[in-house]
mmCIF file of C-alpha atoms in Angstrom:
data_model
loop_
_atom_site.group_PDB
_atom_site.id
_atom_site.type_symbol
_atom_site.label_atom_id
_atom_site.label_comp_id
_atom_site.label_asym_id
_atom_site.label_seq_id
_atom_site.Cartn_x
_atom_site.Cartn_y
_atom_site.Cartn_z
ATOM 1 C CA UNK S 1 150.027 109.499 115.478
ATOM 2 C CA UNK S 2 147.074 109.438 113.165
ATOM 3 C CA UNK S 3 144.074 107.416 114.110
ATOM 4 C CA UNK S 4 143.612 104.468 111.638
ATOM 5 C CA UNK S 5 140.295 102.369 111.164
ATOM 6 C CA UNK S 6 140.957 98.662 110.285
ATOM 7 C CA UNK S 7 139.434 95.691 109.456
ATOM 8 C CA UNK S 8 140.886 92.619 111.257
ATOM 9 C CA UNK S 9 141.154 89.251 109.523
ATOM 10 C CA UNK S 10 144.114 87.056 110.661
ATOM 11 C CA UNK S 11 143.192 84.989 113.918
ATOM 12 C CA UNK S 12 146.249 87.160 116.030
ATOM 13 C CA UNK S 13 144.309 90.253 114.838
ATOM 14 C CA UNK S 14 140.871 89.127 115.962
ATOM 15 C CA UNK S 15 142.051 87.788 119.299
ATOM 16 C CA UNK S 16 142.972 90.953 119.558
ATOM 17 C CA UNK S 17 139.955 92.973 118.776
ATOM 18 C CA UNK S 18 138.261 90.170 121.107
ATOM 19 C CA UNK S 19 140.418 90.736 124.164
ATOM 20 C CA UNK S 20 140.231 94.800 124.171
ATOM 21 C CA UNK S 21 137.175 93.928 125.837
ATOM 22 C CA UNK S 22 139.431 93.085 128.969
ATOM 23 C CA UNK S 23 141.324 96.423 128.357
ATOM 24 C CA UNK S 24 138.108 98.761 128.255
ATOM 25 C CA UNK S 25 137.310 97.002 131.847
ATOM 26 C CA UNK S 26 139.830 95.424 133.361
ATOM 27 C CA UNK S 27 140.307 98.483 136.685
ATOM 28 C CA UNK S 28 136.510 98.061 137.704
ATOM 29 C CA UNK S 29 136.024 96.126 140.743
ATOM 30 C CA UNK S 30 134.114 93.586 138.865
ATOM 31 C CA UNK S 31 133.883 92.136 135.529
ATOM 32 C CA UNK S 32 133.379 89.779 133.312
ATOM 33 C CA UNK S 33 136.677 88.502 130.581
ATOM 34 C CA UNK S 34 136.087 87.949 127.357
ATOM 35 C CA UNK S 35 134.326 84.974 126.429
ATOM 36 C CA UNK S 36 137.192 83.906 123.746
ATOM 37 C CA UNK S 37 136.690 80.601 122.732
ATOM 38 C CA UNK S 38 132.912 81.462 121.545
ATOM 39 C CA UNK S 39 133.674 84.482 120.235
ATOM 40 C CA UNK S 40 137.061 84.010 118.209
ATOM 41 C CA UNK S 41 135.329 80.893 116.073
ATOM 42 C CA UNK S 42 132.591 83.226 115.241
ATOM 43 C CA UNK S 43 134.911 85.843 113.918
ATOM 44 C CA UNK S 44 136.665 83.667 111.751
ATOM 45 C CA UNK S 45 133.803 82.366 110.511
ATOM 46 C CA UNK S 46 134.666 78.773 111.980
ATOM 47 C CA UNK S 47 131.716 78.253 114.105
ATOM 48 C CA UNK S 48 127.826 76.841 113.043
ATOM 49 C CA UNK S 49 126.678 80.075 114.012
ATOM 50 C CA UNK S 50 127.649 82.557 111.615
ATOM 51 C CA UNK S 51 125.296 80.728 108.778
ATOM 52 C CA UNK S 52 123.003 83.502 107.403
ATOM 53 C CA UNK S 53 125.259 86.231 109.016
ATOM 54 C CA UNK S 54 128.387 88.086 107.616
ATOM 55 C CA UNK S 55 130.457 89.884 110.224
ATOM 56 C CA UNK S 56 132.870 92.466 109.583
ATOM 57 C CA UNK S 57 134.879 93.609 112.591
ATOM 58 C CA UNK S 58 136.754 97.243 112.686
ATOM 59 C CA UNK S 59 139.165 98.577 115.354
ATOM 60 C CA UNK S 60 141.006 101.999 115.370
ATOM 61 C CA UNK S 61 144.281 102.436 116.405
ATOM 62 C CA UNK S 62 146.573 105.204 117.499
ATOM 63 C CA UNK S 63 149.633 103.536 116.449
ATOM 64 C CA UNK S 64 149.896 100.106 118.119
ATOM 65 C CA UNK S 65 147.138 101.250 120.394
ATOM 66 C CA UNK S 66 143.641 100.052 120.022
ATOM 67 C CA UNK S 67 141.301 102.614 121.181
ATOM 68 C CA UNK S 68 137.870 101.157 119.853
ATOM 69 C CA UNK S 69 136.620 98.500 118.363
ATOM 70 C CA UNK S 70 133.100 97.144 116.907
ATOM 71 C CA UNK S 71 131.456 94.342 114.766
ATOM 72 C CA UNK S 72 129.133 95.509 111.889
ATOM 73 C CA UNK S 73 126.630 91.938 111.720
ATOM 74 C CA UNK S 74 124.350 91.634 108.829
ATOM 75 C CA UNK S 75 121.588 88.619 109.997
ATOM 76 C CA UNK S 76 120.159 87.426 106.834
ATOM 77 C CA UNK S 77 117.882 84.826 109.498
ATOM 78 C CA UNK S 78 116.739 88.373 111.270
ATOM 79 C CA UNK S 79 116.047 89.532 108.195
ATOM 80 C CA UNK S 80 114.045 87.206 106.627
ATOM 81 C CA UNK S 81 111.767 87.017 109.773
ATOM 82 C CA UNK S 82 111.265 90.776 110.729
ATOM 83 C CA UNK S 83 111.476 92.052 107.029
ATOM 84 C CA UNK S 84 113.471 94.599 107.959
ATOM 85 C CA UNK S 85 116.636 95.590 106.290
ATOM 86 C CA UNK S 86 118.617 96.489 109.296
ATOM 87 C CA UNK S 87 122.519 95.726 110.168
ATOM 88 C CA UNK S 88 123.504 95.338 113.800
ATOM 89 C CA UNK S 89 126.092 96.883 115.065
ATOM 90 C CA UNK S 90 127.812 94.248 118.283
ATOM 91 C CA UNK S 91 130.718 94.150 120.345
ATOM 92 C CA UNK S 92 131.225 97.995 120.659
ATOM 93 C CA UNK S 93 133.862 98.800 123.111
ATOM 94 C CA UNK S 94 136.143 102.595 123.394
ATOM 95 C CA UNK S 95 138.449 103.389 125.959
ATOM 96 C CA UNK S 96 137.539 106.630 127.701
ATOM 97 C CA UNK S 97 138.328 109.862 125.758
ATOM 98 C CA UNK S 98 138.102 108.405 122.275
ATOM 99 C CA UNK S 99 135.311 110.263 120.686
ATOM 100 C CA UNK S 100 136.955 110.799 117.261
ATOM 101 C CA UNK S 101 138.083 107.212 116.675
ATOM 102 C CA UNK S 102 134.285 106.373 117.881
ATOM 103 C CA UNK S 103 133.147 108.947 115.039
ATOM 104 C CA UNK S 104 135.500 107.333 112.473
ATOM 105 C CA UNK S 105 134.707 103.523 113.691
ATOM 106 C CA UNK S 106 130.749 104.162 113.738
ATOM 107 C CA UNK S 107 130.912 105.685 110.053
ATOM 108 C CA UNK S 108 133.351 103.327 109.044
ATOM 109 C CA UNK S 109 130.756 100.314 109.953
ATOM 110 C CA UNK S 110 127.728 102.317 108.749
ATOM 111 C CA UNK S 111 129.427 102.631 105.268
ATOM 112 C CA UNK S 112 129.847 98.831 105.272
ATOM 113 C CA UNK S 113 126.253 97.671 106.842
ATOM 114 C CA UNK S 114 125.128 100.521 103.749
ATOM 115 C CA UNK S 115 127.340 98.690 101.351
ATOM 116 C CA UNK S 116 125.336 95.362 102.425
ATOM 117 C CA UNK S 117 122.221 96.854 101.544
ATOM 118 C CA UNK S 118 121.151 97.546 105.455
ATOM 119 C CA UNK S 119 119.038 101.010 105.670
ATOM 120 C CA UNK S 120 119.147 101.631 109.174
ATOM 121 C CA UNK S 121 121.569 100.133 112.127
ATOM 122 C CA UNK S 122 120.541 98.843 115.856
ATOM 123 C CA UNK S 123 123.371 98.466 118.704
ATOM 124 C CA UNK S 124 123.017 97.266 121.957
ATOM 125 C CA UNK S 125 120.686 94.197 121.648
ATOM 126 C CA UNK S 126 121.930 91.733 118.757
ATOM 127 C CA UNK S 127 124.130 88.753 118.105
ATOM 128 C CA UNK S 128 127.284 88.600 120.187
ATOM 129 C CA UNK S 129 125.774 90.930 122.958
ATOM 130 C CA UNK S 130 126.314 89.743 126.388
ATOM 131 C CA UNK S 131 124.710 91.137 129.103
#
């Protein structure tokens, strides 16, 4: 099958995209589930924390197959302070062996952190990152 970027919006979808987490590392010996009920409100833009931020989450799929998945943050609040016009890029996950629908998911996000007026992109260290 063809590997398919796509943006998640109904609450089944972004469960989803929020549980792959458990997927990615669910056979080490230790780890850590998903932390659902914080995340999920945030996604749908339900909780007190997204004000000043606009997420937009991506997955690719191999058919019904989720292979990768990120969230592409713009922080208005970060912004504002740091004067910097920089998008985060949060909740990256890819299942071993995935490197194209990485490539495809990265440049998919890019494009829309670009589209949002960002000029560069930081991962690793923003909103939504647990350690």
């Amino acid at each position: 099958m063809a590997l398919v970027v796509e943006h998640p919006t109904d609450r089944a979808a972004l469960t989803d995209l929020v549980t792959f987490h458990d997927d990615v590392y669910r056979s080490r010996g230790a780890f850590w589930g998903a932390f659902v009920p914080f995340q999920l409100p945030v996604l749908t833009g339900e909780s007190p924390f997204v004000a000043d931020r606009r997420f937009h989450s991506l997955r690719v799929r191999d058919g019904e197959r989720t292979l990768a998945r990120v969230v592409a943050v713009i922080d208005e609040r970060y912004q504002r302070h740091w004067r910097e016009t920089i998008g985060h890029l949060v909740m990256f996950e890819a299942l071993p062996g995935t490197r194209e629908a990485v490539r495809l998911l990265m440049d998919a996000a890019c494009e829309w952190l670009a589209a949002q007026g960002a000029t560069a992109a930081r991962a690793g260290s923003g909103v939504l990152e647990f350690p």
